[in-house]
Amino acid sequence: MENQKYKNPYTYVGYLVWTLNNIMSNAMADNYKGAEKLPFSHMMVLSSLYWQMCKEKNINQKDLANFTHMKEITISVTLRKLHTLKLIDFEQDKKDKRAKIVKINKNGEKLIRDFLNVAIAFDKKISTRSPEFMFSLRTLVEELSYRHR
């Protein structure tokens, strides 16, 4: 394996993004007592649902997939798990009978509030250190989003 181009992982964006995700996941596990209940990725989907519910009342699976830039099947599997754990509820969408509205219930609200308090504290370590980085990261997400291809 003599490919000089990839000898240093710190020159590879994918590695850096993945590593930052792992660091945040580990920080959450170390500082949040509810972290053992759900994988970090599930907590981020629940957080995304919370953020969407703050702006709009009726969020369905497709809305959540678009917001998170995840595939609908991945969102579907995650939502089923969250529902099994009694953290979310589904309601029939009055506008589209094929769709279900997703709501965070009381159990999910408690879990997500505790999780977001720890997540925000971690986030401040990054966002206040480098506002330029946050701007660049946001721009990158917007530009690379599969919705914009």
N, CA, C and O of each residue as an XYZ file, in Angstrom:
596
protein
N       0.836     -1.184      0.000
C       0.000      0.000      0.000
C       0.877      1.243      0.000
O       1.219      1.776      1.055
N       1.220      1.676     -1.143
C       2.114      2.821     -1.273
C       1.418      4.045     -1.840
O       2.059      4.859     -2.505
N       0.148      4.195     -1.600
C      -0.565      5.359     -2.091
C      -0.286      6.535     -1.162
O      -0.866      6.633     -0.081
N       0.602      7.423     -1.589
C       1.017      8.567     -0.780
C      -0.146      9.517     -0.472
O      -0.152     10.207      0.547
N      -1.100      9.532     -1.354
C      -2.211     10.470     -1.231
C      -2.975     10.287      0.083
O      -3.459     11.266      0.652
N      -3.092      9.048      0.572
C      -3.904      8.780      1.759
C      -3.092      8.246      2.937
O      -3.643      7.567      3.803
N      -1.810      8.538      2.982
C      -1.000      8.049      4.091
C      -1.316      8.735      5.412
O      -1.178      8.125      6.472
N      -1.732      9.980      5.363
C      -2.051     10.722      6.576
C      -3.559     10.900      6.671
O      -4.134     11.643      5.875
N      -4.218     10.240      7.621
C      -5.677     10.354      7.700
C      -6.153     11.775      7.995
O      -7.299     12.117      7.701
N      -5.286     12.601      8.571
C      -5.677     13.968      8.895
C      -5.766     14.881      7.668
O      -6.103     16.060      7.785
N      -5.464     14.330      6.503
C      -5.662     15.083      5.257
C      -6.925     14.616      4.538
O      -7.223     15.083      3.439
N      -7.655     13.713      5.146
C      -8.852     13.128      4.549
C     -10.081     13.639      5.302
O     -10.255     13.333      6.482
N     -10.925     14.405      4.635
C     -12.091     15.032      5.257
C     -13.012     13.991      5.888
O     -13.495     14.182      7.004
N     -13.255     12.895      5.181
C     -14.144     11.852      5.709
C     -13.674     11.329      7.054
O     -14.484     11.117      7.957
N     -12.367     11.118      7.195
C     -11.814     10.642      8.453
C     -12.015     11.676      9.563
O     -12.395     11.322     10.680
N     -11.762     12.940      9.261
C     -11.907     13.986     10.267
C     -13.350     14.141     10.739
O     -13.608     14.289     11.933
N     -14.288     14.107      9.792
C     -15.707     14.221     10.150
C     -16.128     13.014     10.983
O     -16.818     13.170     11.991
N     -15.723     11.820     10.575
C     -16.052     10.602     11.309
C     -15.454     10.645     12.723
O     -16.113     10.272     13.694
N     -14.207     11.102     12.828
C     -13.539     11.183     14.126
C     -14.238     12.187     15.038
O     -14.430     11.918     16.224
N     -14.621     13.343     14.494
C     -15.343     14.331     15.287
C     -16.671     13.756     15.783
O     -17.062     13.987     16.927
N     -17.361     13.010     14.924
C     -18.601     12.349     15.330
C     -18.338     11.373     16.478
O     -19.108     11.322     17.437
N     -17.263     10.606     16.385
C     -16.932      9.647     17.445
C     -16.577     10.349     18.750
O     -16.956      9.893     19.828
N     -15.852     11.457     18.651
C     -15.484     12.220     19.848
C     -16.738     12.743     20.539
O     -16.866     12.663     21.760
N     -17.663     13.279     19.741
C     -18.900     13.790     20.331
C     -19.724     12.648     20.930
O     -20.274     12.788     22.023
N     -19.810     11.543     20.233
C     -20.546     10.384     20.737
C     -19.969      9.911     22.065
O     -20.718      9.610     22.994
N     -18.653      9.843     22.162
C     -17.998      9.418     23.404
C     -18.222     10.433     24.524
O     -18.440     10.054     25.675
N     -18.167     11.721     24.186
C     -18.412     12.757     25.199
C     -19.832     12.653     25.729
O     -20.070     12.822     26.925
N     -20.770     12.375     24.841
C     -22.152     12.220     25.274
C     -22.287     11.004     26.199
O     -22.955     11.075     27.231
N     -21.657      9.905     25.827
C     -21.729      8.689     26.646
C     -21.111      8.918     28.023
O     -21.595      8.384     29.021
N     -20.039      9.716     28.074
C     -19.359      9.977     29.337
C     -20.121     10.955     30.235
O     -20.002     10.895     31.459
N     -20.897     11.849     29.634
C     -21.509     12.933     30.398
C     -23.027     12.886     30.479
O     -23.639     13.718     31.149
N     -23.627     11.935     29.813
C     -25.083     11.854     29.810
C     -25.503     10.482     30.293
O     -25.217      9.477     29.641
N     -26.175     10.431     31.424
C     -26.519      9.147     32.032
C     -27.551      8.357     31.240
O     -27.698      7.154     31.460
N     -28.274      9.003     30.318
C     -29.253      8.301     29.490
C     -28.658      7.735     28.214
O     -29.369      7.126     27.416
N     -27.355      7.931     28.012
C     -26.717      7.538     26.751
C     -26.776      6.034     26.500
O     -26.729      5.593     25.352
N     -26.877      5.251     27.567
C     -26.914      3.792     27.380
C     -28.243      3.335     26.780
O     -28.347      2.205     26.303
N     -29.251      4.195     26.799
C     -30.570      3.813     26.305
C     -30.633      3.723     24.781
O     -31.344      2.884     24.228
N     -29.890      4.588     24.117
C     -29.958      4.662     22.657
C     -28.600      4.946     22.062
O     -27.774      5.623     22.674
N     -28.363      4.425     20.859
C     -27.130      4.812     20.158
C     -27.155      6.309     19.847
O     -28.223      6.911     19.735
N     -26.000      6.885     19.713
C     -25.871      8.313     19.429
C     -26.658      8.707     18.181
O     -27.303      9.756     18.163
N     -26.612      7.885     17.149
C     -27.325      8.208     15.905
C     -28.838      8.307     16.139
O     -29.504      9.148     15.534
N     -29.376      7.459     17.006
C     -30.803      7.517     17.322
C     -31.140      8.793     18.103
O     -32.184      9.410     17.892
N     -30.235      9.172     19.004
C     -30.446     10.406     19.757
C     -30.412     11.610     18.828
O     -31.139     12.579     19.045
N     -29.579     11.560     17.802
C     -29.515     12.676     16.862
C     -30.785     12.737     16.014
O     -31.240     13.829     15.671
N     -31.356     11.603     15.675
C     -32.636     11.602     14.944
C     -33.734     12.162     15.845
O     -34.558     12.960     15.398
N     -33.747     11.749     17.106
C     -34.732     12.282     18.053
C     -34.531     13.787     18.233
O     -35.504     14.538     18.298
N     -33.284     14.226     18.313
C     -32.985     15.663     18.408
C     -33.489     16.399     17.173
O     -34.067     17.480     17.282
N     -33.273     15.824     16.020
C     -33.725     16.440     14.769
C     -35.237     16.564     14.735
O     -35.776     17.570     14.274
N     -35.915     15.546     15.221
C     -37.377     15.619     15.307
C     -37.789     16.752     16.242
O     -38.716     17.504     15.940
N     -37.110     16.871     17.362
C     -37.391     17.954     18.309
C     -37.205     19.319     17.645
O     -38.067     20.190     17.759
N     -36.068     19.505     16.945
C     -35.799     20.788     16.293
C     -36.863     21.096     15.238
O     -37.301     22.238     15.100
N     -37.266     20.073     14.503
C     -38.305     20.277     13.497
C     -39.652     20.607     14.140
O     -40.392     21.451     13.635
N     -39.968     19.947     15.244
C     -41.234     20.206     15.940
C     -41.268     21.611     16.545
O     -42.347     22.166     16.753
N     -40.114     22.185     16.824
C     -40.073     23.564     17.321
C     -40.510     24.553     16.243
O     -41.007     25.636     16.550
N     -40.322     24.173     14.979
C     -40.673     25.063     13.861
C     -42.029     24.735     13.248
O     -42.765     25.629     12.831
N     -42.348     23.458     13.198
C     -43.572     23.016     12.544
C     -44.298     22.019     13.442
O     -43.679     21.288     14.215
N     -45.611     22.007     13.323
C     -46.397     21.118     14.182
C     -46.431     19.693     13.654
O     -46.296     18.743     14.424
N     -46.608     19.539     12.363
C     -46.787     18.214     11.766
C     -45.572     17.795     10.954
O     -45.361     18.271      9.839
N     -44.781     16.905     11.523
C     -43.570     16.400     10.875
C     -43.808     14.943     10.525
O     -44.218     14.153     11.375
N     -43.551     14.585      9.271
C     -43.666     13.182      8.902
C     -42.273     12.613      8.606
O     -41.270     13.325      8.663
N     -42.237     11.346      8.296
C     -40.973     10.650      8.066
C     -40.174     11.294      6.934
O     -38.956     11.441      7.036
N     -40.848     11.671      5.875
C     -40.156     12.284      4.733
C     -39.551     13.632      5.121
O     -38.425     13.940      4.731
N     -40.292     14.438      5.887
C     -39.763     15.719      6.368
C     -38.481     15.497      7.173
O     -37.493     16.211      7.005
N     -38.520     14.507      8.037
C     -37.369     14.212      8.888
C     -36.186     13.716      8.058
O     -35.044     14.090      8.323
N     -36.450     12.891      7.073
C     -35.381     12.412      6.183
C     -34.734     13.582      5.446
O     -33.511     13.639      5.315
N     -35.545     14.502      4.972
C     -35.006     15.676      4.288
C     -34.173     16.543      5.221
O     -33.105     17.024      4.843
N     -34.661     16.740      6.431
C     -33.954     17.586      7.397
C     -32.609     16.976      7.796
O     -31.612     17.688      7.916
N     -32.584     15.674      7.999
C     -31.368     15.005      8.474
C     -30.428     14.584      7.347
O     -29.292     14.185      7.600
N     -30.901     14.673      6.107
C     -30.133     14.226      4.944
C     -29.864     12.726      5.006
O     -28.832     12.243      4.537
N     -30.809     12.002      5.591
C     -30.708     10.546      5.689
C     -31.726      9.914      4.750
O     -32.688     10.562      4.337
N     -31.511      8.665      4.421
C     -32.458      7.940      3.579
C     -33.714      7.637      4.390
O     -33.655      7.416      5.599
N     -34.851      7.630      3.697
C     -36.123      7.399      4.387
C     -36.163      6.047      5.088
O     -36.749      5.937      6.165
N     -35.562      5.024      4.511
C     -35.574      3.700      5.142
C     -34.809      3.731      6.471
O     -35.212      3.079      7.434
N     -33.717      4.483      6.523
C     -32.946      4.600      7.759
C     -33.765      5.324      8.820
O     -33.780      4.928      9.986
N     -34.441      6.382      8.408
C     -35.316      7.110      9.333
C     -36.447      6.204      9.807
O     -36.788      6.204     10.989
N     -37.023      5.440      8.899
C     -38.129      4.543      9.235
C     -37.717      3.531     10.300
O     -38.436      3.326     11.278
N     -36.573      2.906     10.112
C     -36.081      1.910     11.072
C     -35.825      2.575     12.432
O     -36.181      2.028     13.476
N     -35.214      3.740     12.405
C     -34.916      4.450     13.652
C     -36.196      4.865     14.365
O     -36.297      4.736     15.585
N     -37.176      5.363     13.610
C     -38.444      5.769     14.234
C     -39.176      4.579     14.838
O     -39.791      4.701     15.897
N     -39.114      3.431     14.175
C     -39.747      2.232     14.752
C     -39.106      1.870     16.083
O     -39.794      1.494     17.032
N     -37.778      1.987     16.148
C     -37.063      1.704     17.397
C     -37.466      2.707     18.486
O     -37.712      2.319     19.628
N     -37.531      3.990     18.130
C     -37.931      5.012     19.091
C     -39.369      4.800     19.564
O     -39.695      5.064     20.721
N     -40.214      4.327     18.668
C     -41.611      4.041     19.024
C     -41.690      2.827     19.953
O     -42.448      2.832     20.924
N     -40.917      1.804     19.657
C     -40.871      0.609     20.509
C     -40.430      0.973     21.929
O     -40.911      0.399     22.907
N     -39.513      1.930     22.025
C     -39.023      2.369     23.335
C     -39.954      3.395     24.001
O     -39.650      3.920     25.071
N     -41.095      3.669     23.346
C     -42.114      4.578     23.874
C     -41.596      6.009     24.050
O     -41.893      6.675     25.042
N     -40.807      6.470     23.052
C     -40.280      7.834     23.071
C     -40.997      8.741     22.077
O     -40.961      9.965     22.202
N     -41.652      8.127     21.087
C     -42.404      8.892     20.094
C     -43.747      8.216     19.857
O     -43.942      7.047     20.190
N     -44.660      8.972     19.278
C     -45.959      8.445     18.874
C     -46.196      8.807     17.413
O     -45.620      9.762     16.892
N     -47.043      8.036     16.773
C     -47.442      8.306     15.392
C     -48.910      8.698     15.377
O     -49.717      8.166     16.139
N     -49.243      9.630     14.504
C     -50.630     10.015     14.267
C     -50.868      9.979     12.764
O     -49.946     10.184     11.975
N     -52.092      9.722     12.381
C     -52.444      9.741     10.956
C     -52.360     11.175     10.436
O     -52.882     12.095     11.066
N     -51.710     11.369      9.295
C     -51.649     12.683      8.651
C     -53.001     12.962      8.004
O     -53.461     12.198      7.155
N     -53.625     14.045      8.404
C     -54.950     14.378      7.871
C     -54.903     14.779      6.395
O     -55.897     14.628      5.684
N     -53.769     15.285      5.932
C     -53.627     15.715      4.541
C     -53.232     14.579      3.609
O     -53.607     14.570      2.437
N     -52.475     13.623      4.132
C     -51.985     12.505      3.324
C     -52.206     11.217      4.110
O     -51.477     10.937      5.061
N     -53.197     10.443      3.721
C     -53.567      9.223      4.472
C     -52.468      8.164      4.476
O     -52.484      7.255      5.306
N     -51.518      8.276      3.555
C     -50.415      7.307      3.521
C     -49.322      7.648      4.525
O     -48.521      6.789      4.892
N     -49.289      8.894      4.968
C     -48.209      9.358      5.840
C     -48.646      9.361      7.309
O     -49.833      9.434      7.627
N     -47.670      9.282      8.166
C     -47.900      9.372      9.607
C     -47.134     10.582     10.135
O     -45.988     10.828      9.759
N     -47.789     11.322     11.004
C     -47.141     12.423     11.711
C     -46.385     11.814     12.893
O     -46.900     10.931     13.579
N     -45.174     12.287     13.124
C     -44.347     11.784     14.218
C     -44.300     12.845     15.309
O     -44.056     14.019     15.029
N     -44.531     12.436     16.544
C     -44.520     13.349     17.700
C     -43.654     12.764     18.803
O     -43.669     11.557     19.043
N     -42.911     13.617     19.462
C     -42.178     13.195     20.658
C     -43.164     13.216     21.821
O     -43.851     14.215     22.036
N     -43.237     12.119     22.571
C     -44.145     12.064     23.718
C     -43.419     12.513     24.995
O     -42.264     12.933     24.940
N     -44.097     12.423     26.131
C     -43.522     12.892     27.409
C     -42.212     12.180     27.756
O     -41.266     12.815     28.223
N     -42.154     10.864     27.528
C     -40.910     10.127     27.799
C     -39.778     10.644     26.923
O     -38.658     10.845     27.392
N     -40.081     10.858     25.650
C     -39.079     11.352     24.709
C     -38.654     12.771     25.022
O     -37.485     13.120     24.862
N     -39.608     13.607     25.474
C     -39.285     14.994     25.823
C     -38.262     15.059     26.942
O     -37.306     15.831     26.874
N     -38.462     14.254     27.967
C     -37.515     14.248     29.100
C     -36.133     13.800     28.630
O     -35.125     14.427     28.957
N     -36.095     12.728     27.873
C     -34.824     12.203     27.383
C     -34.112     13.223     26.506
O     -32.910     13.441     26.657
N     -34.848     13.851     25.587
C     -34.219     14.766     24.639
C     -33.750     16.048     25.315
O     -32.715     16.597     24.937
N     -34.478     16.526     26.289
C     -34.034     17.737     27.002
C     -32.719     17.487     27.723
O     -31.800     18.303     27.649
N     -32.629     16.367     28.417
C     -31.391     16.032     29.124
C     -30.239     15.864     28.137
O     -29.135     16.359     28.366
N     -30.506     15.167     27.044
C     -29.480     14.932     26.023
C     -29.003     16.252     25.417
O     -27.799     16.475     25.285
N     -29.937     17.124     25.052
C     -29.554     18.377     24.401
C     -28.794     19.308     25.336
O     -27.952     20.077     24.873
N     -29.065     19.262     26.630
C     -28.278     20.069     27.569
C     -26.807     19.678     27.521
O     -25.933     20.545     27.522
N     -26.534     18.400     27.480
C     -25.153     17.926     27.398
C     -24.577     18.222     26.007
O     -23.424     18.637     25.888
N     -25.374     18.010     24.964
C     -24.906     18.247     23.596
C     -24.558     19.713     23.373
O     -23.561     20.020     22.719
N     -25.360     20.612     23.904
C     -25.109     22.044     23.739
C     -23.827     22.450     24.452
O     -23.061     23.264     23.937
N     -23.593     21.896     25.617
C     -22.348     22.190     26.342
C     -21.138     21.731     25.526
O     -20.137     22.443     25.449
N     -21.225     20.554     24.921
C     -20.131     20.063     24.079
C     -19.980     20.946     22.849
O     -18.868     21.305     22.463
N     -21.097     21.290     22.243
C     -21.083     22.094     21.023
C     -20.424     23.451     21.244
O     -19.732     23.951     20.357
N     -20.627     24.044     22.399
C     -20.036     25.354     22.692
C     -18.511     25.303     22.655
O     -17.861     26.298     22.334
N     -17.944     24.151     22.981
C     -16.489     24.009     22.926
C     -15.974     24.203     21.502
O     -14.861     24.686     21.293
N     -16.786     23.827     20.544
C     -16.388     23.940     19.138
C     -16.841     25.264     18.542
O     -16.042     25.982     17.940
N     -18.116     25.590     18.706
C     -18.692     26.748     18.018
C     -18.113     28.071     18.502
O     -17.927     28.985     17.699
N     -17.821     28.196     19.801
C     -17.265     29.457     20.291
C     -15.780     29.576     19.976
O     -15.238     30.679     19.918
N     -15.138     28.460     19.778
C     -13.713     28.468     19.453
C     -13.470     28.920     18.024
O     -12.487     29.599     17.730
N     -14.385     28.532     17.139
C     -14.158     28.823     15.733
C     -15.471     29.060     14.985
O     -16.015     28.147     14.364
N     -15.973     30.296     15.050
C     -17.199     30.600     14.291
C     -17.010     30.385     12.789
O     -17.957     30.030     12.087
N     -15.801     30.599     12.300
C     -15.530     30.387     10.879
C     -15.698     28.918     10.511
O     -16.211     28.589      9.441
N     -15.265     28.047     11.401
C     -15.419     26.617     11.166
C     -16.896     26.255     11.091
O     -17.305     25.498     10.211
N     -17.694     26.786     12.000
C     -19.127     26.498     12.004
C     -19.774     26.984     10.703
O     -20.602     26.285     10.118
N     -19.397     28.169     10.260
C     -19.939     28.702      9.011
C     -19.538     27.807      7.844
O     -20.364     27.482      6.992
N     -18.277     27.411      7.808
C     -17.793     26.544      6.729
C     -18.486     25.190      6.750
O     -18.839     24.650      5.701
N     -18.678     24.649      7.932
C     -19.342     23.356      8.066
C     -20.791     23.431      7.584
O     -21.252     22.554      6.854
N     -21.502     24.475      7.994
C     -22.887     24.679      7.543
C     -22.953     24.805      6.021
O     -23.810     24.203      5.374
N     -22.041     25.590      5.464
C     -22.002     25.783      4.016
C     -21.726     24.461      3.309
O     -22.355     24.146      2.299
N     -20.792     23.700      3.839
C     -20.453     22.407      3.253
C     -21.642     21.460      3.268
O     -21.917     20.790      2.273
N     -22.342     21.400      4.385
C     -23.527     20.539      4.488
C     -24.569     20.949      3.452
O     -25.155     20.097      2.785
N     -24.795     22.237      3.321
C     -25.781     22.718      2.350
C     -25.360     22.384      0.916
O     -26.189     21.978      0.102
N     -24.098     22.553      0.616
C     -23.620     22.313     -0.746
C     -23.587     20.832     -1.108
O     -23.847     20.470     -2.256
N     -23.274     19.983     -0.154
C     -23.126     18.559     -0.440
C     -24.391     17.751     -0.213
O     -24.430     16.555     -0.502
N     -25.407     18.390      0.294
C     -26.652     17.696      0.585
C     -27.166     16.957     -0.639
O     -27.193     17.500     -1.744
N     -27.573     15.713     -0.431
C     -28.098     14.916     -1.551
C     -29.350     15.559     -2.118
O     -29.706     15.290     -3.265
N     -30.017     16.386     -1.363
C     -31.205     17.055     -1.873
C     -30.858     18.101     -2.920
O     -31.708     18.474     -3.728
N     -29.634     18.573     -2.915
C     -29.230     19.635     -3.834
C     -28.428     19.116     -5.024
O     -27.939     19.916     -5.821
N     -28.284     17.822     -5.164
C     -27.503     17.271     -6.293
C     -28.256     17.396     -7.572
O     -27.760     16.988     -8.623
